[in-house]
Structure formats: structure tokens, C-alpha cells
Amino acid sequence: MAMAPVAYTVGYEGWELDDFVAHLREQRVEVLIDIREKPASRKPGFSKTPLREALEEAGIEYVHVKALGSPSAIRYEYKNGGDKEIFFKAYRTYLNTQVAHLRTVLDAVREKTCCLMCLERHAMDCHRSTVSDILKELDGNGLTFHNI
């Protein structure tokens, strides 16, 4: 019987780029899946191109899946005093329209050691927890995610 796949989630909040990449290598991450709608950051090294370059230099593949990012309209309402529960409900509803992208990520998770990434340090405060929950539901074979 094959073991259920294990995947990771991580937020780069509080990390410096070199330490972040080293941490991913320690966890044997093969593919970092960036699920930010807009892969730009004020934090040095965490925008798409420099992050991809640093990861590739370390032997980690970088994949950006814009469609799994939290849409601007949903995100801005939440950041401007919106309710957390309403945000997560709206985001899950949005993700229900992105099943093809979710299945592509699930296929990757089944093949390699993958890590979903966005900003927030704590997964429960972040849309990546919703993505990982839906991926587990789609998998149906015991897929687990660990926040690293």
C-alpha cells in the first residue's frame, strides 16, 4: 500500500531569503508553489523573479499559480476591516471555480515534495489553509499538509 503524500505550507513573513531557502532545503522541498495572486513583495528577495532565481540556484523548482491567490476584491475588503469568516467563505467559493488549477497542483503534490507559499506566517490566518483543505478533499487518500 502506497503511503499518502505529504506536502507543506509556508509563509515567508519573518524570514530572510537565505534562511528561507535553507529551511526549504532542510525539509527536502522539491517544488515551491507560490499561491499569491500578485507575486510581488516589499521584502527583499521575495518577489517572483529573485525568489525563483534563489530557489533554482538551490535546486528547488518555482511555480506561480496566480489562480489560487486571493482575488484583490476579496482580499481588500478583508484588509479594510472585513470579517475573517466572510473572507474565507468568499475565497472558498472563488476556489470552487478554480478546480482545474487545484487538480494541477494536486498532481504535482502527488509526484514531488511540494510546498504552498504566501506571506502570512501562520497558515490559519492565510488563504493557503483553504487551498490545502480543498486539496485534501480532492485527494481523498489521506494527503496531509504541514506548516513549516
mmCIF file of C-alpha atoms in Angstrom:
data_model
loop_
_atom_site.group_PDB
_atom_site.id
_atom_site.type_symbol
_atom_site.label_atom_id
_atom_site.label_comp_id
_atom_site.label_asym_id
_atom_site.label_seq_id
_atom_site.Cartn_x
_atom_site.Cartn_y
_atom_site.Cartn_z
ATOM 1 C CA MET A 1 0.000 0.000 0.000
ATOM 2 C CA ALA A 2 1.426 3.387 -1.022
ATOM 3 C CA MET A 3 1.849 5.996 1.643
ATOM 4 C CA ALA A 4 -0.333 9.085 1.402
ATOM 5 C CA PRO A 5 1.576 12.090 0.088
ATOM 6 C CA VAL A 6 2.786 14.767 2.451
ATOM 7 C CA ALA A 7 3.085 18.392 1.429
ATOM 8 C CA TYR A 8 3.955 21.617 3.181
ATOM 9 C CA THR A 9 2.785 25.185 3.504
ATOM 10 C CA VAL A 10 4.900 28.151 4.470
ATOM 11 C CA GLY A 11 4.605 31.897 4.875
ATOM 12 C CA TYR A 12 7.692 33.989 4.277
ATOM 13 C CA GLU A 13 6.739 36.595 6.884
ATOM 14 C CA GLY A 14 9.657 36.976 9.292
ATOM 15 C CA TRP A 15 12.167 35.116 7.088
ATOM 16 C CA GLU A 16 15.267 36.390 5.346
ATOM 17 C CA LEU A 17 15.667 34.915 1.870
ATOM 18 C CA ASP A 18 18.788 32.814 2.520
ATOM 19 C CA ASP A 19 17.334 31.305 5.699
ATOM 20 C CA PHE A 20 14.019 30.680 3.960
ATOM 21 C CA VAL A 21 15.651 28.786 1.101
ATOM 22 C CA ALA A 22 17.842 26.803 3.523
ATOM 23 C CA HIS A 23 14.726 25.880 5.524
ATOM 24 C CA LEU A 24 13.001 24.571 2.397
ATOM 25 C CA ARG A 25 16.073 22.508 1.549
ATOM 26 C CA GLU A 26 16.147 21.058 5.090
ATOM 27 C CA GLN A 27 12.550 19.925 4.547
ATOM 28 C CA ARG A 28 13.577 18.419 1.179
ATOM 29 C CA VAL A 29 11.098 20.579 -0.732
ATOM 30 C CA GLU A 30 11.417 19.979 -4.473
ATOM 31 C CA VAL A 31 8.803 22.450 -5.711
ATOM 32 C CA LEU A 32 7.694 25.732 -4.155
ATOM 33 C CA ILE A 33 4.205 26.666 -5.335
ATOM 34 C CA ASP A 34 3.635 30.401 -4.941
ATOM 35 C CA ILE A 35 -0.098 30.968 -4.496
ATOM 36 C CA ARG A 36 -0.066 34.753 -4.254
ATOM 37 C CA GLU A 37 -2.275 36.493 -6.788
ATOM 38 C CA LYS A 38 0.442 39.096 -7.276
ATOM 39 C CA PRO A 39 3.907 37.641 -6.608
ATOM 40 C CA ALA A 40 5.442 40.943 -5.574
ATOM 41 C CA SER A 41 6.818 41.801 -2.173
ATOM 42 C CA ARG A 42 8.338 44.779 -0.408
ATOM 43 C CA LYS A 43 10.506 42.261 1.416
ATOM 44 C CA PRO A 44 13.818 41.924 -0.448
ATOM 45 C CA GLY A 45 14.138 38.672 -2.393
ATOM 46 C CA PHE A 46 10.506 37.559 -2.173
ATOM 47 C CA SER A 47 9.179 38.970 -5.436
ATOM 48 C CA LYS A 48 8.740 36.429 -8.207
ATOM 49 C CA THR A 49 11.983 36.763 -10.185
ATOM 50 C CA PRO A 50 14.536 36.995 -7.346
ATOM 51 C CA LEU A 51 12.719 34.286 -5.396
ATOM 52 C CA ARG A 52 12.637 31.969 -8.416
ATOM 53 C CA GLU A 53 16.342 32.599 -9.070
ATOM 54 C CA ALA A 54 17.325 31.885 -5.444
ATOM 55 C CA LEU A 55 15.225 28.720 -5.351
ATOM 56 C CA GLU A 56 16.523 27.408 -8.665
ATOM 57 C CA GLU A 57 20.090 28.032 -7.514
ATOM 58 C CA ALA A 58 19.274 25.812 -4.524
ATOM 59 C CA GLY A 59 17.764 23.108 -6.737
ATOM 60 C CA ILE A 60 14.136 23.927 -5.910
ATOM 61 C CA GLU A 61 11.633 24.442 -8.699
ATOM 62 C CA TYR A 62 9.459 27.580 -8.509
ATOM 63 C CA VAL A 63 5.887 27.573 -9.807
ATOM 64 C CA HIS A 64 3.494 30.519 -9.586
ATOM 65 C CA VAL A 65 -0.228 29.688 -9.640
ATOM 66 C CA LYS A 66 -1.925 33.079 -9.808
ATOM 67 C CA ALA A 67 -5.391 31.494 -9.979
ATOM 68 C CA LEU A 68 -5.056 30.222 -6.386
ATOM 69 C CA GLY A 69 -4.248 33.649 -4.998
ATOM 70 C CA SER A 70 -6.877 35.510 -3.078
ATOM 71 C CA PRO A 71 -8.600 37.820 -5.601
ATOM 72 C CA SER A 72 -7.962 41.507 -4.965
ATOM 73 C CA ALA A 73 -11.606 42.366 -4.304
ATOM 74 C CA ILE A 74 -11.934 39.699 -1.598
ATOM 75 C CA ARG A 75 -8.536 40.495 -0.080
ATOM 76 C CA TYR A 76 -9.033 44.279 0.040
ATOM 77 C CA GLU A 77 -12.410 44.021 1.719
ATOM 78 C CA TYR A 78 -10.919 41.797 4.425
ATOM 79 C CA LYS A 79 -7.884 44.059 4.942
ATOM 80 C CA ASN A 80 -10.166 47.084 5.246
ATOM 81 C CA GLY A 81 -11.971 45.794 8.313
ATOM 82 C CA GLY A 82 -13.812 42.835 6.828
ATOM 83 C CA ASP A 83 -14.734 39.743 8.783
ATOM 84 C CA LYS A 84 -12.305 36.807 8.665
ATOM 85 C CA GLU A 85 -15.051 34.208 8.392
ATOM 86 C CA ILE A 86 -16.657 36.072 5.469
ATOM 87 C CA PHE A 87 -13.257 36.326 3.760
ATOM 88 C CA PHE A 88 -12.607 32.587 3.988
ATOM 89 C CA LYS A 89 -16.137 31.750 2.812
ATOM 90 C CA ALA A 90 -15.812 34.081 -0.197
ATOM 91 C CA TYR A 91 -12.378 32.701 -1.005
ATOM 92 C CA ARG A 92 -13.587 29.085 -0.845
ATOM 93 C CA THR A 93 -16.466 29.996 -3.166
ATOM 94 C CA TYR A 94 -13.935 31.520 -5.555
ATOM 95 C CA LEU A 95 -11.733 28.399 -5.376
ATOM 96 C CA ASN A 96 -14.693 26.275 -6.431
ATOM 97 C CA THR A 97 -14.278 27.989 -9.831
ATOM 98 C CA GLN A 98 -10.580 27.040 -9.978
ATOM 99 C CA VAL A 99 -10.811 23.242 -9.819
ATOM 100 C CA ALA A 100 -8.577 22.691 -12.868
ATOM 101 C CA HIS A 101 -5.763 24.662 -11.206
ATOM 102 C CA LEU A 102 -6.302 22.836 -7.929
ATOM 103 C CA ARG A 103 -6.082 19.480 -9.706
ATOM 104 C CA THR A 104 -2.848 20.543 -11.429
ATOM 105 C CA VAL A 105 -1.351 21.390 -8.028
ATOM 106 C CA LEU A 106 -2.652 18.123 -6.584
ATOM 107 C CA ASP A 107 -0.941 16.205 -9.395
ATOM 108 C CA ALA A 108 2.332 17.978 -8.553
ATOM 109 C CA VAL A 109 1.932 17.190 -4.840
ATOM 110 C CA ARG A 110 1.457 13.523 -5.677
ATOM 111 C CA GLU A 111 4.658 13.473 -7.766
ATOM 112 C CA LYS A 112 7.118 15.606 -5.781
ATOM 113 C CA THR A 113 7.600 17.155 -2.370
ATOM 114 C CA CYS A 114 5.767 20.461 -2.728
ATOM 115 C CA CYS A 115 5.245 23.473 -0.518
ATOM 116 C CA LEU A 116 2.482 26.061 -0.907
ATOM 117 C CA MET A 117 3.756 29.567 -0.147
ATOM 118 C CA CYS A 118 2.384 33.001 0.527
ATOM 119 C CA LEU A 119 3.089 35.782 3.023
ATOM 120 C CA GLU A 120 1.364 35.109 6.345
ATOM 121 C CA ARG A 121 3.431 33.284 8.945
ATOM 122 C CA HIS A 122 0.513 31.352 10.414
ATOM 123 C CA ALA A 123 -1.391 29.130 7.989
ATOM 124 C CA MET A 124 -4.698 29.551 9.808
ATOM 125 C CA ASP A 125 -4.539 33.312 9.145
ATOM 126 C CA CYS A 126 -3.926 32.709 5.479
ATOM 127 C CA HIS A 127 -5.688 31.606 2.315
ATOM 128 C CA ARG A 128 -3.175 28.751 1.921
ATOM 129 C CA SER A 129 -5.032 26.847 4.664
ATOM 130 C CA THR A 130 -8.137 26.881 2.472
ATOM 131 C CA VAL A 131 -6.148 25.704 -0.557
ATOM 132 C CA SER A 132 -4.605 22.860 1.431
ATOM 133 C CA ASP A 133 -8.013 21.874 2.839
ATOM 134 C CA ILE A 134 -9.546 21.672 -0.632
ATOM 135 C CA LEU A 135 -6.554 19.738 -1.968
ATOM 136 C CA LYS A 136 -7.002 17.202 0.837
ATOM 137 C CA GLU A 137 -10.694 16.889 -0.045
ATOM 138 C CA LEU A 138 -9.920 16.421 -3.758
ATOM 139 C CA ASP A 139 -7.222 13.861 -2.952
ATOM 140 C CA GLY A 140 -9.372 11.711 -0.716
ATOM 141 C CA ASN A 141 -6.410 9.426 0.067
ATOM 142 C CA GLY A 142 -5.064 10.889 3.265
ATOM 143 C CA LEU A 143 -2.958 13.744 1.872
ATOM 144 C CA THR A 144 -1.553 15.786 4.750
ATOM 145 C CA PHE A 145 -0.036 19.260 4.893
ATOM 146 C CA HIS A 146 2.419 20.500 7.480
ATOM 147 C CA ASN A 147 3.065 24.174 8.072
ATOM 148 C CA ILE A 148 6.827 24.673 8.193
#
